[in-house]
Coordinates of C-alpha atoms in Angstrom, one line a residue:
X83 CA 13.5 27.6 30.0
X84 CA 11.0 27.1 32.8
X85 CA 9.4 23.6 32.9
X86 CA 6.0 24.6 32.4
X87 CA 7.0 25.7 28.8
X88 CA 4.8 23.8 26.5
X89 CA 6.1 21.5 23.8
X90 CA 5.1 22.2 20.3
X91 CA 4.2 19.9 17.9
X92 CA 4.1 20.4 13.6
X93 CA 2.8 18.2 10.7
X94 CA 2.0 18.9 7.6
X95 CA -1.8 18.7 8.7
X96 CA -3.5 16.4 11.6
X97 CA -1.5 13.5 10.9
X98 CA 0.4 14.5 14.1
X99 CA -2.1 14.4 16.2
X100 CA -1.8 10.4 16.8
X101 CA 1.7 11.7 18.7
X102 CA 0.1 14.2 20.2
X103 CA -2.6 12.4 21.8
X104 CA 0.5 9.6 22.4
X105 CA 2.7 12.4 24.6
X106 CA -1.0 13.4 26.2
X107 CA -1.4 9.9 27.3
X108 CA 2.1 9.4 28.4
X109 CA 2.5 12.9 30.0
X110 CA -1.0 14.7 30.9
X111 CA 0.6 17.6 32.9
X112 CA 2.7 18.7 29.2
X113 CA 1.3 21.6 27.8
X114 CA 0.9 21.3 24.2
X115 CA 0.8 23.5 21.3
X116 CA 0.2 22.2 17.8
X117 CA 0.3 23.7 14.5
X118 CA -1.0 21.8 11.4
X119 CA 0.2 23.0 7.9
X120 CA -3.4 22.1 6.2
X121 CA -2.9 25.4 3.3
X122 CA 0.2 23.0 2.1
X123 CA -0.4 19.7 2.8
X124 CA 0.5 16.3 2.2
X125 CA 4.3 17.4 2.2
X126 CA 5.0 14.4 1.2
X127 CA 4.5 15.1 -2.3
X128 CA 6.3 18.7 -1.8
X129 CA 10.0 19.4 -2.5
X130 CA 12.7 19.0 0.1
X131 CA 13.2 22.8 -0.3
X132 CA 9.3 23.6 0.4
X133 CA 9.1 22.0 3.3
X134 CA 12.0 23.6 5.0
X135 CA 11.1 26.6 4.2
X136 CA 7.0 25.8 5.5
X137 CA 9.0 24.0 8.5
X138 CA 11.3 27.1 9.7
X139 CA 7.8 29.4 9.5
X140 CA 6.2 27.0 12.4
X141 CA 9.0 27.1 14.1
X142 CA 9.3 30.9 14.0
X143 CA 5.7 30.9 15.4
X144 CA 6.6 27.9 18.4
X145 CA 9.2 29.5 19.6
X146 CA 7.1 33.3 20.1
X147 CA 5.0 30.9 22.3
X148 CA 8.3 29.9 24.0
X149 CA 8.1 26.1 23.1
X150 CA 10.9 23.8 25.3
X151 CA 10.8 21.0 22.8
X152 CA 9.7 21.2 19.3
X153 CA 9.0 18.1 17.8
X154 CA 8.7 17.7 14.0
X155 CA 5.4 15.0 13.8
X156 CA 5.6 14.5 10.3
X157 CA 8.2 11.9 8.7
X158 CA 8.5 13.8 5.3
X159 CA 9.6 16.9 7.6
X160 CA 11.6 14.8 9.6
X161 CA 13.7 14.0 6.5
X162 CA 14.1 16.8 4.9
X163 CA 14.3 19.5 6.9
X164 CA 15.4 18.2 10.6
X165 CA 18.8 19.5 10.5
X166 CA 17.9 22.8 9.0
X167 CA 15.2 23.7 11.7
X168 CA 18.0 22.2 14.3
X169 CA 20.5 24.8 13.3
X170 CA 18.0 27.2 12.9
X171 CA 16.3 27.6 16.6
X172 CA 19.7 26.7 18.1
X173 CA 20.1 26.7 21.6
X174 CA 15.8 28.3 22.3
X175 CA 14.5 24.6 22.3
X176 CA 15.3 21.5 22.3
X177 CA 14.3 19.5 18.2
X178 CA 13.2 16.4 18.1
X179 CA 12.6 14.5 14.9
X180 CA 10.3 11.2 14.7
X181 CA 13.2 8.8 12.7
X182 CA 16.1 8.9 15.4
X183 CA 14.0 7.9 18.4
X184 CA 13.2 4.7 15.9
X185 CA 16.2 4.0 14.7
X186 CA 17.4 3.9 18.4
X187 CA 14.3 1.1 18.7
X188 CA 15.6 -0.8 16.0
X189 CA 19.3 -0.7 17.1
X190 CA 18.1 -2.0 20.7
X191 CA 15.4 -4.6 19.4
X192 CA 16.1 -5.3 15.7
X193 CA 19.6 -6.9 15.1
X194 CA 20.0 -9.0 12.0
X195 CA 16.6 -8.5 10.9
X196 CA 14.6 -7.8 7.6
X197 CA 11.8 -5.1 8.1
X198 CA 9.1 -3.2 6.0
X199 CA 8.5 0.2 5.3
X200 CA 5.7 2.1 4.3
X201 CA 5.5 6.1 4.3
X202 CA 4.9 8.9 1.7
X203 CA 7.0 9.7 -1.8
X204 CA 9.4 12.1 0.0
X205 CA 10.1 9.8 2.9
X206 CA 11.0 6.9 0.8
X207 CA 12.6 8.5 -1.8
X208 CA 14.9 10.2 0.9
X209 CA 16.0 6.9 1.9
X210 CA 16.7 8.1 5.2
X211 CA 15.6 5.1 7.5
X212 CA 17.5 2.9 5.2
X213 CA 20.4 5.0 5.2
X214 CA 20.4 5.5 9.3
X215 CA 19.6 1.8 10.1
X216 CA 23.1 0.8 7.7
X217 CA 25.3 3.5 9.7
X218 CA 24.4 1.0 13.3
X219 CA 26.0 -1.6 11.6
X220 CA 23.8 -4.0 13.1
X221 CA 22.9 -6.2 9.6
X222 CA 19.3 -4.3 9.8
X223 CA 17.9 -3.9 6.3
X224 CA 14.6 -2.0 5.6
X225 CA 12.8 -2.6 2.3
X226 CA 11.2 0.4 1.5
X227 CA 7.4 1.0 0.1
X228 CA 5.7 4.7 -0.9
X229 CA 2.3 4.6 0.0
X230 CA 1.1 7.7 -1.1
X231 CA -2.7 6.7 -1.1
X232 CA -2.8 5.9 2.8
X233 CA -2.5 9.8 4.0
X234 CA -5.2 11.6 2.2
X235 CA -7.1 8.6 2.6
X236 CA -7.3 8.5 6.0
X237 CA -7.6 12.2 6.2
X238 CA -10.8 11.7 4.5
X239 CA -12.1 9.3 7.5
X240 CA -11.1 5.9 5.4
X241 CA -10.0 3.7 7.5
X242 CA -11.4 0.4 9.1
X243 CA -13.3 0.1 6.4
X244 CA -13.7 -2.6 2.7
X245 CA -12.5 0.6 1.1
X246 CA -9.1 1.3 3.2
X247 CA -9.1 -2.7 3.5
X248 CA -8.7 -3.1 0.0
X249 CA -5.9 -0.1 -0.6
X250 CA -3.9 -1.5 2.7
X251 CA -4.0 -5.0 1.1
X252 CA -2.9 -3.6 -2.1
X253 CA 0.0 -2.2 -0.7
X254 CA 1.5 -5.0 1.9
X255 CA 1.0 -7.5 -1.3
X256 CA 3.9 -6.0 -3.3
X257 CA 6.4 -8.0 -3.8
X258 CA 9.3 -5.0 -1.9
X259 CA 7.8 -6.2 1.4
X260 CA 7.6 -10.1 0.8
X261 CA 9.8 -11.6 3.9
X262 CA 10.0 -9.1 5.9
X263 CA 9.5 -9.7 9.5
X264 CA 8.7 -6.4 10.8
X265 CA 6.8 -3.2 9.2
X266 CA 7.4 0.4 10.2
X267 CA 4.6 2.8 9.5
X268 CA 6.7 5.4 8.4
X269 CA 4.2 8.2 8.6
X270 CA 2.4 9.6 11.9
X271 CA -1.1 9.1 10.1
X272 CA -0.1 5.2 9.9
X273 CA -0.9 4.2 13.5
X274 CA -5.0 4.9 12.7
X275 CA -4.6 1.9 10.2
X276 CA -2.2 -0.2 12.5
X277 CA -5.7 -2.5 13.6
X278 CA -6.1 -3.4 9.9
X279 CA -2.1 -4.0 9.0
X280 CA -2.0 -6.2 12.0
X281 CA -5.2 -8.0 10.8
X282 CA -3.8 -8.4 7.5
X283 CA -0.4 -9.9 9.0
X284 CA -2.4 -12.2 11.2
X285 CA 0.8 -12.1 13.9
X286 CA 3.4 -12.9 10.7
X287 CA 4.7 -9.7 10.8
X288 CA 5.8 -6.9 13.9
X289 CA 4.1 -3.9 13.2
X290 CA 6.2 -1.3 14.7
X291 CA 3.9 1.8 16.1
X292 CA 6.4 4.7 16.0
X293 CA 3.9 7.2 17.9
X294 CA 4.7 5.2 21.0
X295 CA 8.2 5.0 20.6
X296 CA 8.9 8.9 20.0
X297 CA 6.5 10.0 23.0
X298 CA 8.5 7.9 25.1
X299 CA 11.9 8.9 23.7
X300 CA 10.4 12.7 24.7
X301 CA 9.7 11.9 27.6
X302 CA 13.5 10.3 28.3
X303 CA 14.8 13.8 27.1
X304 CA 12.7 16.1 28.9
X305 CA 13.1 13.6 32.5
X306 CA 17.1 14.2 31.4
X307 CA 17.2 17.4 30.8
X308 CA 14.7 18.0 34.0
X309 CA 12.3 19.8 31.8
X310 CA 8.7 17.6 32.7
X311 CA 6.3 19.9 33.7
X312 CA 5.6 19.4 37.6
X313 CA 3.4 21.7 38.4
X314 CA -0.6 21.1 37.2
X315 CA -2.2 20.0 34.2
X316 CA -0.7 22.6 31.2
X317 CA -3.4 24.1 28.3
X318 CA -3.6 22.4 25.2
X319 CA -3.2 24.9 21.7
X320 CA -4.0 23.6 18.1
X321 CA -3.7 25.7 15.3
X322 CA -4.1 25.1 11.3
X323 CA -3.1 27.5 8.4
X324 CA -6.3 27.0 6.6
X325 CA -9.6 25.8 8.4
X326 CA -12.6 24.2 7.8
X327 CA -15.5 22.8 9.6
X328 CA -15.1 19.0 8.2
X329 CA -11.5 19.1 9.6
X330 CA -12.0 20.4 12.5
X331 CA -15.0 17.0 13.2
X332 CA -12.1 14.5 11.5
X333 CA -9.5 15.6 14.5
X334 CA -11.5 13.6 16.8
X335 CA -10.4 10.6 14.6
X336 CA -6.8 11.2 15.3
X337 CA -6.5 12.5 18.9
X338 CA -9.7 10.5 20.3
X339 CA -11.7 13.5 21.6
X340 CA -12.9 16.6 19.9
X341 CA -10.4 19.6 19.8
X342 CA -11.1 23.3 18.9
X343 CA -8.7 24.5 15.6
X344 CA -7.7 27.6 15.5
X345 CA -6.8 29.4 12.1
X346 CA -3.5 31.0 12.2
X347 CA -2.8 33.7 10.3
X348 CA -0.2 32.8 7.1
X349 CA -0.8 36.2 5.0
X350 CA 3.2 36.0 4.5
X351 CA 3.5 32.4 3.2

């Protein structure tokens, strides 16, 4: 696949975008395409079997734009459909999910340590971090937390605010995460909330920001694989299965500038 093949990127909605503004930031010349799942989101409240089958539809339309790495920006995706939608586009593209580039982080930085974890009903219950951090056998133990208040309120624009002040403090005050000494923000909406957690923890607590770890991790593969884009500066897609005008303004929250969305046509689904 030629190098200037752009890397697409899918979440349940515009959640995402905090790792697609993340790889931006880390790799301007990387053409992007991203696809939001707004007709179905959160996932995180959706059945494992949903969201592979919502997953394996975006990937059937990122690979007809000849995608070189698809990444899976969406931790309830990650979890249940990852290996599916691995097997499924096969050798076309290279899948990347947003748990394994942090479980690498923890294996290399988080020996013998107790960490936090806070993400949506599907991610918890899935138990995948905790399961993946036990198999390094490294004595790393994650306490998890579903936080299933956190995504659609920041989707609605409620963050650094009393209101999303209040919920946040709500959350890290139950007793699961008492003693931990590290928190993962377990979902890619997280890291617009990562200025309150830390004021919260006052510096007792890491907050681990997993938007920075899995652009970097892309960037290792695609250096490796000798798939960075050298030429110039690559166009930058975003696409939602169900529009509106209100979403379309909230984007600039999550990616830092305004970005045109695009409706893309799910008559099938």
């Amino acid at each position: 696949m030629p190098n200037s093949s752009p890397i697409g990127i899918f979440d349940s909605g515009i959640g995402g975008l905090t790792l697609a503004h993340a790889i931006t930031e880390l790799m301007p010349n990387e053409p992007i395409i991203y696809f939001g799942d707004t007709a179905h989101l959160p996932y995180g409240d959706k059945s494992a079997t949903a969201i592979q089958a919502y997953s394996v539809k975006i990937c059937n339309l990122l690979l007809e734009k000849n995608c070189k790495l698809i990444l899976i920006a969406c931790n309830s995706a990650s979890a249940a459909a990852y290996d599916l939608v691995k097997a499924y586009v096969g050798t076309k593209a290279i899948v990347v999910n947003v748990i394994d580039p942090v479980i690498q982080f923890l294996d290399q930085h988080w020996s013998g340590k107790m960490l936090g974890l806070i993400g949506t009903k599907q991610t918890v219950n899935s138990g995948i971090y905790s399961q993946k951090a036990e198999a390094l056998r490294k004595d790393i133990h994650i306490k998890s937390l579903a936080t299933p208040l956190l995504a659609p309120m920041i989707e609605e624009g409620f963050f650094n605010h009393t209101i999303s002040e209040q919920i946040i403090k709500e959350n890290l005050l139950q007793p699961v995460l008492q003693n931990i000494e590290g928190l993962i923000l377990g979902c890619t909406h997280y890291p617009l909330i990562k200025k309150q957690i830390d004021q919260f923890y006052q510096g007792r607590v890491d907050v681990i920001d997993t938007s920075l770890i899995v652009a970097n991790e892309i960037k290792r593969i695609l250096e490796s694989e000798d798939l960075l884009n050298k030429g110039k500066a690559g166009d930058r897609q975003f696409f939602v299965s169900d529009y509106t005008d209100s979403f379309e303004k909230s984007t600039q929250i999550f990616f830092g500038e305004t970005i045109k969305l695009t409706q893309f046509p799910i008559w099938d689904w």
